[in-house]
Coordinates of C-alpha atoms in Angstrom, one line a residue:
Q1 CA -33.6 -20.1 -6.3
S2 CA -30.8 -18.7 -4.3
R3 CA -31.0 -19.4 -0.6
S4 CA -27.7 -17.9 0.4
I5 CA -25.2 -15.4 -0.9
V6 CA -21.6 -15.3 0.2
L7 CA -19.4 -12.2 -0.5
T8 CA -15.7 -12.8 -0.3
S9 CA -12.9 -10.4 -1.0
G10 CA -9.6 -9.4 0.6
T11 CA -10.7 -5.7 0.5
L12 CA -14.2 -5.6 1.9
S13 CA -13.0 -3.9 5.0
P14 CA -14.5 -1.7 6.5
L15 CA -17.5 -4.1 6.5
D16 CA -20.1 -1.7 7.8
S17 CA -20.2 0.4 4.6
Y18 CA -21.1 -2.7 2.5
A19 CA -24.0 -3.5 4.7
S20 CA -25.1 0.1 4.6
E21 CA -24.7 0.5 0.8
L22 CA -26.4 -2.8 -0.1
Q23 CA -29.1 -2.3 2.5
V24 CA -28.6 -5.8 3.7
D25 CA -28.2 -7.1 7.3
F26 CA -25.6 -9.9 7.0
A27 CA -26.4 -12.8 9.3
S28 CA -22.7 -13.7 9.5
T29 CA -19.5 -11.7 8.9
L30 CA -15.9 -12.8 9.2
E31 CA -12.7 -10.8 8.9
A32 CA -9.9 -13.3 8.7
N33 CA -6.2 -13.2 9.1
H34 CA -3.7 -13.4 6.3
V35 CA -2.6 -16.8 5.2
I36 CA 1.1 -15.7 5.6
D37 CA 2.9 -16.3 8.8
P38 CA 3.1 -12.9 10.6
A39 CA 6.9 -13.4 10.8
R40 CA 7.0 -13.1 7.0
F41 CA 5.7 -9.6 6.8
L42 CA 6.4 -6.3 8.6
A43 CA 4.0 -3.5 9.0
L44 CA 5.4 -0.1 10.1
S45 CA 3.8 3.2 10.8
I46 CA 6.3 6.0 10.9
E47 CA 5.4 9.4 12.3
C48 CA 8.5 11.5 11.5
G49 CA 10.8 11.7 8.7
P50 CA 14.7 11.6 8.8
S51 CA 14.7 15.3 9.8
G52 CA 12.5 14.6 12.9
S53 CA 9.5 16.5 11.6
P54 CA 6.1 14.8 11.3
L55 CA 5.2 13.4 7.9
E56 CA 1.6 14.5 7.4
A57 CA 0.5 14.7 3.8
K58 CA -2.4 17.2 4.3
Y59 CA -3.2 20.0 1.9
R60 CA -1.5 22.7 4.0
T61 CA 1.8 20.7 4.4
T62 CA 2.4 19.1 1.0
D63 CA 3.5 22.4 -0.6
Q64 CA 6.1 22.8 2.1
L65 CA 9.6 22.0 0.7
S66 CA 10.7 20.7 4.1
F67 CA 7.9 18.0 3.8
Q68 CA 8.8 17.1 0.2
D69 CA 12.5 16.9 1.0
D70 CA 11.9 14.8 4.1
M71 CA 9.6 12.4 2.2
G72 CA 12.3 12.1 -0.5
E73 CA 15.0 11.4 2.0
A74 CA 12.8 8.7 3.6
I75 CA 11.9 6.9 0.4
A76 CA 15.5 7.0 -0.9
S77 CA 16.6 5.5 2.4
I78 CA 14.1 2.7 2.1
A79 CA 14.9 2.1 -1.6
A80 CA 18.6 1.7 -0.6
R81 CA 17.7 -1.2 1.7
C82 CA 14.7 -2.8 0.1
P83 CA 15.6 -5.8 -2.2
D84 CA 14.1 -6.1 -5.6
G85 CA 10.7 -4.6 -6.3
M86 CA 9.1 -1.7 -4.4
L87 CA 5.8 0.2 -4.9
V88 CA 5.1 3.7 -3.7
F89 CA 1.5 5.0 -3.6
A90 CA 0.5 8.7 -3.3
P91 CA -3.0 10.1 -2.9
S92 CA -3.1 11.9 -6.2
Y93 CA -1.1 12.5 -9.4
A94 CA -0.9 16.2 -8.4
L95 CA 1.0 15.3 -5.2
L96 CA 3.1 12.5 -6.9
N97 CA 4.2 14.9 -9.7
K98 CA 5.0 17.6 -7.2
L99 CA 7.2 15.2 -5.2
L100 CA 9.0 13.9 -8.2
A101 CA 9.7 17.3 -9.6
R102 CA 11.2 18.4 -6.3
W103 CA 13.3 15.3 -6.0
E104 CA 14.8 15.9 -9.3
V105 CA 16.0 19.3 -8.0
T106 CA 17.2 17.9 -4.7
G107 CA 18.9 14.8 -6.1
H108 CA 16.6 12.4 -4.2
L109 CA 15.4 10.9 -7.4
A110 CA 18.8 10.4 -8.6
E111 CA 19.7 8.7 -5.3
I112 CA 16.7 6.4 -5.6
N113 CA 17.7 5.6 -9.2
V114 CA 21.1 4.4 -7.9
H115 CA 19.3 1.5 -6.1
K116 CA 16.1 1.1 -8.2
E117 CA 15.2 1.6 -11.8
V118 CA 12.4 4.1 -11.6
F119 CA 9.0 3.6 -13.2
I120 CA 6.0 6.0 -13.0
E121 CA 2.4 5.1 -13.6
P122 CA 1.0 7.5 -16.2
Q123 CA -1.9 9.7 -15.2
G124 CA -5.1 7.8 -15.6
G125 CA -3.0 4.6 -16.2
G126 CA -2.5 5.6 -19.8
S127 CA -3.9 3.4 -22.6
K128 CA -4.0 -0.3 -22.1
D129 CA -1.1 -0.7 -24.5
Q130 CA 1.0 1.9 -22.6
F131 CA 0.2 0.4 -19.2
D132 CA 0.9 -3.1 -20.3
K133 CA 4.3 -2.0 -21.8
L134 CA 5.1 -0.2 -18.5
L135 CA 4.3 -3.2 -16.4
A136 CA 6.2 -5.6 -18.6
A137 CA 9.3 -3.3 -18.5
Y138 CA 9.1 -3.2 -14.6
R139 CA 8.7 -7.0 -14.5
D140 CA 11.5 -7.6 -17.1
H141 CA 13.9 -5.5 -15.1
L142 CA 13.3 -7.7 -11.9
Q143 CA 13.2 -11.0 -13.7
R144 CA 16.0 -13.5 -13.0
S145 CA 16.5 -17.2 -13.5
S146 CA 14.1 -19.2 -11.4
D147 CA 16.9 -21.1 -9.7
T148 CA 18.1 -18.2 -7.6
L149 CA 16.4 -16.6 -4.6
Q150 CA 19.0 -13.9 -4.0
P151 CA 17.9 -10.3 -4.7
L152 CA 19.2 -8.3 -7.6
Q153 CA 22.0 -5.8 -7.3
R154 CA 19.7 -3.1 -8.5
G155 CA 15.9 -3.4 -8.1
A156 CA 13.0 -1.4 -9.4
V157 CA 10.4 1.1 -7.9
M158 CA 7.0 1.9 -9.3
F159 CA 5.5 5.2 -8.3
A160 CA 1.7 5.1 -8.5
V161 CA -1.5 6.4 -7.0
Y162 CA -4.2 4.9 -4.9
R163 CA -7.2 3.8 -7.0
G164 CA -4.9 3.6 -10.1
K165 CA -4.3 0.5 -12.1
V166 CA -1.2 -0.5 -10.2
S167 CA -3.1 -0.4 -6.9
E168 CA -6.0 -2.7 -7.9
G169 CA -5.8 -6.3 -9.0
I170 CA -2.2 -6.5 -10.3
D171 CA -0.2 -9.4 -8.9
F172 CA 3.2 -8.3 -7.6
S173 CA 4.2 -11.6 -5.9
D174 CA 7.6 -12.5 -4.7
Y175 CA 10.5 -10.4 -5.9
Y176 CA 8.2 -8.2 -8.0
C177 CA 7.4 -6.4 -4.8
R178 CA 9.0 -6.6 -1.4
T179 CA 7.9 -3.3 0.0
V180 CA 4.7 -1.1 -0.3
V181 CA 5.2 2.5 0.8
N182 CA 2.1 4.5 1.5
I183 CA 2.1 8.3 1.5
G184 CA -0.9 10.2 3.0
I185 CA -4.5 9.2 3.1
P186 CA -6.4 9.3 -0.2
Y187 CA -9.6 11.0 0.5
P188 CA -11.8 11.5 -2.6
A189 CA -11.7 15.0 -4.1
F190 CA -14.0 16.9 -1.7
K191 CA -15.5 19.3 -4.4
D192 CA -15.9 16.6 -7.1
V193 CA -19.6 16.8 -8.2
K194 CA -20.1 13.0 -7.8
V195 CA -18.6 13.1 -4.3
V196 CA -20.7 16.1 -3.3
L197 CA -23.9 14.4 -4.6
K198 CA -23.1 11.1 -3.0
R199 CA -22.4 12.8 0.4
E200 CA -25.7 14.7 0.1
Y201 CA -27.7 11.6 -0.8
N202 CA -26.3 9.6 2.1
D203 CA -27.0 12.5 4.5
A204 CA -30.5 12.6 3.3
Y205 CA -31.1 8.9 4.1
S206 CA -29.1 8.7 7.3
N207 CA -31.8 9.6 9.7
P208 CA -33.4 6.5 11.4
S209 CA -36.4 8.6 12.6
V210 CA -37.3 9.3 9.0
H211 CA -36.2 6.2 7.1
E212 CA -36.7 2.6 7.9
R213 CA -33.3 1.6 6.5
V214 CA -30.6 4.1 6.8
L215 CA -27.3 4.8 5.1
L216 CA -24.1 5.8 6.7
N217 CA -24.0 9.6 6.8
G218 CA -22.0 11.5 4.1
S219 CA -19.0 12.1 6.3
K220 CA -18.7 8.4 7.3
W221 CA -19.0 7.3 3.7
Y222 CA -16.4 9.8 2.6
D223 CA -14.0 8.6 5.3
I224 CA -14.4 5.0 4.4
Q225 CA -13.6 5.5 0.7
A226 CA -10.1 6.6 1.7
F227 CA -9.3 3.6 3.8
R228 CA -10.8 1.2 1.3
A229 CA -8.3 2.5 -1.3
I230 CA -5.5 2.0 1.2
N231 CA -6.5 -1.5 2.0
Q232 CA -6.6 -2.3 -1.7
A233 CA -3.0 -1.1 -2.2
L234 CA -1.6 -2.7 0.9
G235 CA -1.9 -6.3 -0.3
R236 CA 0.1 -5.9 -3.5
C237 CA 3.2 -7.4 -2.1
L238 CA 1.8 -10.4 -0.3
R239 CA 0.2 -12.8 -2.7
H240 CA 0.7 -16.3 -1.3
K241 CA 1.5 -18.1 1.9
N242 CA 5.3 -18.3 1.1
D243 CA 5.6 -14.7 0.0
W244 CA 7.1 -12.0 2.2
G245 CA 7.3 -8.2 2.3
A246 CA 7.0 -5.0 4.2
I247 CA 4.3 -2.5 4.4
I248 CA 5.3 1.1 5.4
M249 CA 2.9 3.9 6.2
L250 CA 4.8 7.2 5.8
E251 CA 2.1 9.2 7.5
A252 CA 1.9 10.6 11.0
R253 CA -1.9 10.0 11.1
F254 CA -1.3 6.3 11.1
T255 CA 0.3 6.4 14.6
H256 CA -3.3 7.0 15.9
P257 CA -5.2 3.9 16.8
R258 CA -8.4 5.4 15.2
N259 CA -6.8 5.2 11.8
I260 CA -4.9 2.0 12.3
N261 CA -8.2 0.3 13.3
R262 CA -9.6 1.1 9.8
L263 CA -7.0 -1.0 8.1
S264 CA -7.6 -4.6 7.2
K265 CA -7.4 -7.0 10.2
W266 CA -4.3 -8.7 9.1
V267 CA -2.4 -5.4 8.9
R268 CA -3.8 -3.5 11.9
S269 CA -3.2 -6.4 14.3
H270 CA 0.6 -6.4 13.5
M271 CA 1.2 -2.7 13.0
R272 CA 4.4 -1.4 14.7
V273 CA 4.3 2.3 15.5
F274 CA 7.5 4.3 15.3
H275 CA 7.8 8.0 16.2
G276 CA 11.4 8.3 14.8
F277 CA 12.5 7.3 11.4
N278 CA 15.9 5.9 12.3
A279 CA 14.5 3.3 14.7
A280 CA 12.0 2.2 12.0
R281 CA 14.8 2.0 9.4
Q282 CA 16.8 -0.3 11.7
Q283 CA 13.8 -2.6 12.2
L284 CA 13.2 -2.6 8.5
E285 CA 16.8 -3.4 7.6
S286 CA 16.8 -6.3 10.2
F287 CA 13.7 -7.7 8.6
Y288 CA 15.1 -7.6 5.1
N289 CA 18.3 -9.2 6.2
E290 CA 16.5 -12.0 8.0
R291 CA 14.2 -12.8 5.1
I292 CA 17.1 -12.7 2.6
Q293 CA 19.2 -15.1 4.7
D294 CA 16.2 -17.5 4.9
D295 CA 15.8 -17.3 1.2
A296 CA 19.4 -18.1 0.8
A297 CA 19.2 -21.1 3.1
L298 CA 16.1 -22.3 1.2
G299 CA 18.0 -22.0 -2.0
T300 CA 20.9 -24.0 -0.6
L301 CA 18.4 -26.7 0.4
I302 CA 16.8 -26.8 -3.1
D303 CA 20.3 -27.0 -4.7
D304 CA 21.3 -29.9 -2.4
A305 CA 18.0 -31.7 -3.1
V306 CA 18.6 -31.3 -6.9
I307 CA 22.1 -32.7 -6.6
T308 CA 20.9 -35.6 -4.6
L309 CA 18.2 -36.5 -7.2
E310 CA 20.8 -36.2 -10.0
E311 CA 23.1 -38.6 -8.2

């Protein structure tokens, strides 16, 4: 007979929704820090794009060419500086395809391609065989001999969506991903039948004066789903204690404490908020250079150790 149950995961946050959905009062809860030294990762929230206009991926703004162009310029600039692998997550395939189509016209996609081989997650992830081949091609492009820690001359970028196969459960350790770029906030499709029914169900069981055990109301449940999807994607580039990487929120709404506080503890406690893109880019470039220099020094130490052993 079980006396205790322990639930562990890197993506349980926000914790209150689990207690509500499972209808369990947890006697103890712990939200821990990451095993990685905070100096080995950089978390940035950037309000404005290179043009100085806010980057806010809402329904009313994503059709504006100015937003699409600014986002393309920002990602091209990050791709030019980020070593090795890079992941970019969008809230939906509709928005991702819209952005990529626009960037083909403006030349931003070609600019990204100068620095990174471009890979795109197929809608729905494609068949298992298709996805496995895509992932293998991405990894093969970044593969190098194990005795060098220096970044490749030309890396790779994978464009994907939150809740897709790339964002959940795939290990992109070390040079397979040095940067995760997050566009927007991935709220579930508001008019999707399953979403509508779930919101109605939660609303019906959210009144404490009627029900002994209550659920989060429909709005709170809906809100939490978006941030759980983001938290799932954030950890793709940091997979062990010696790993390093940058997390970038290209979304004006992540300059607000209310939204930052919904991220996993290890991210929110180290988030640096920038209102201008140029200052953030300088901070990012400095971080990359420092980490690359540290890797180069480590590589020299390893080489010296090997030579000593051979002697």
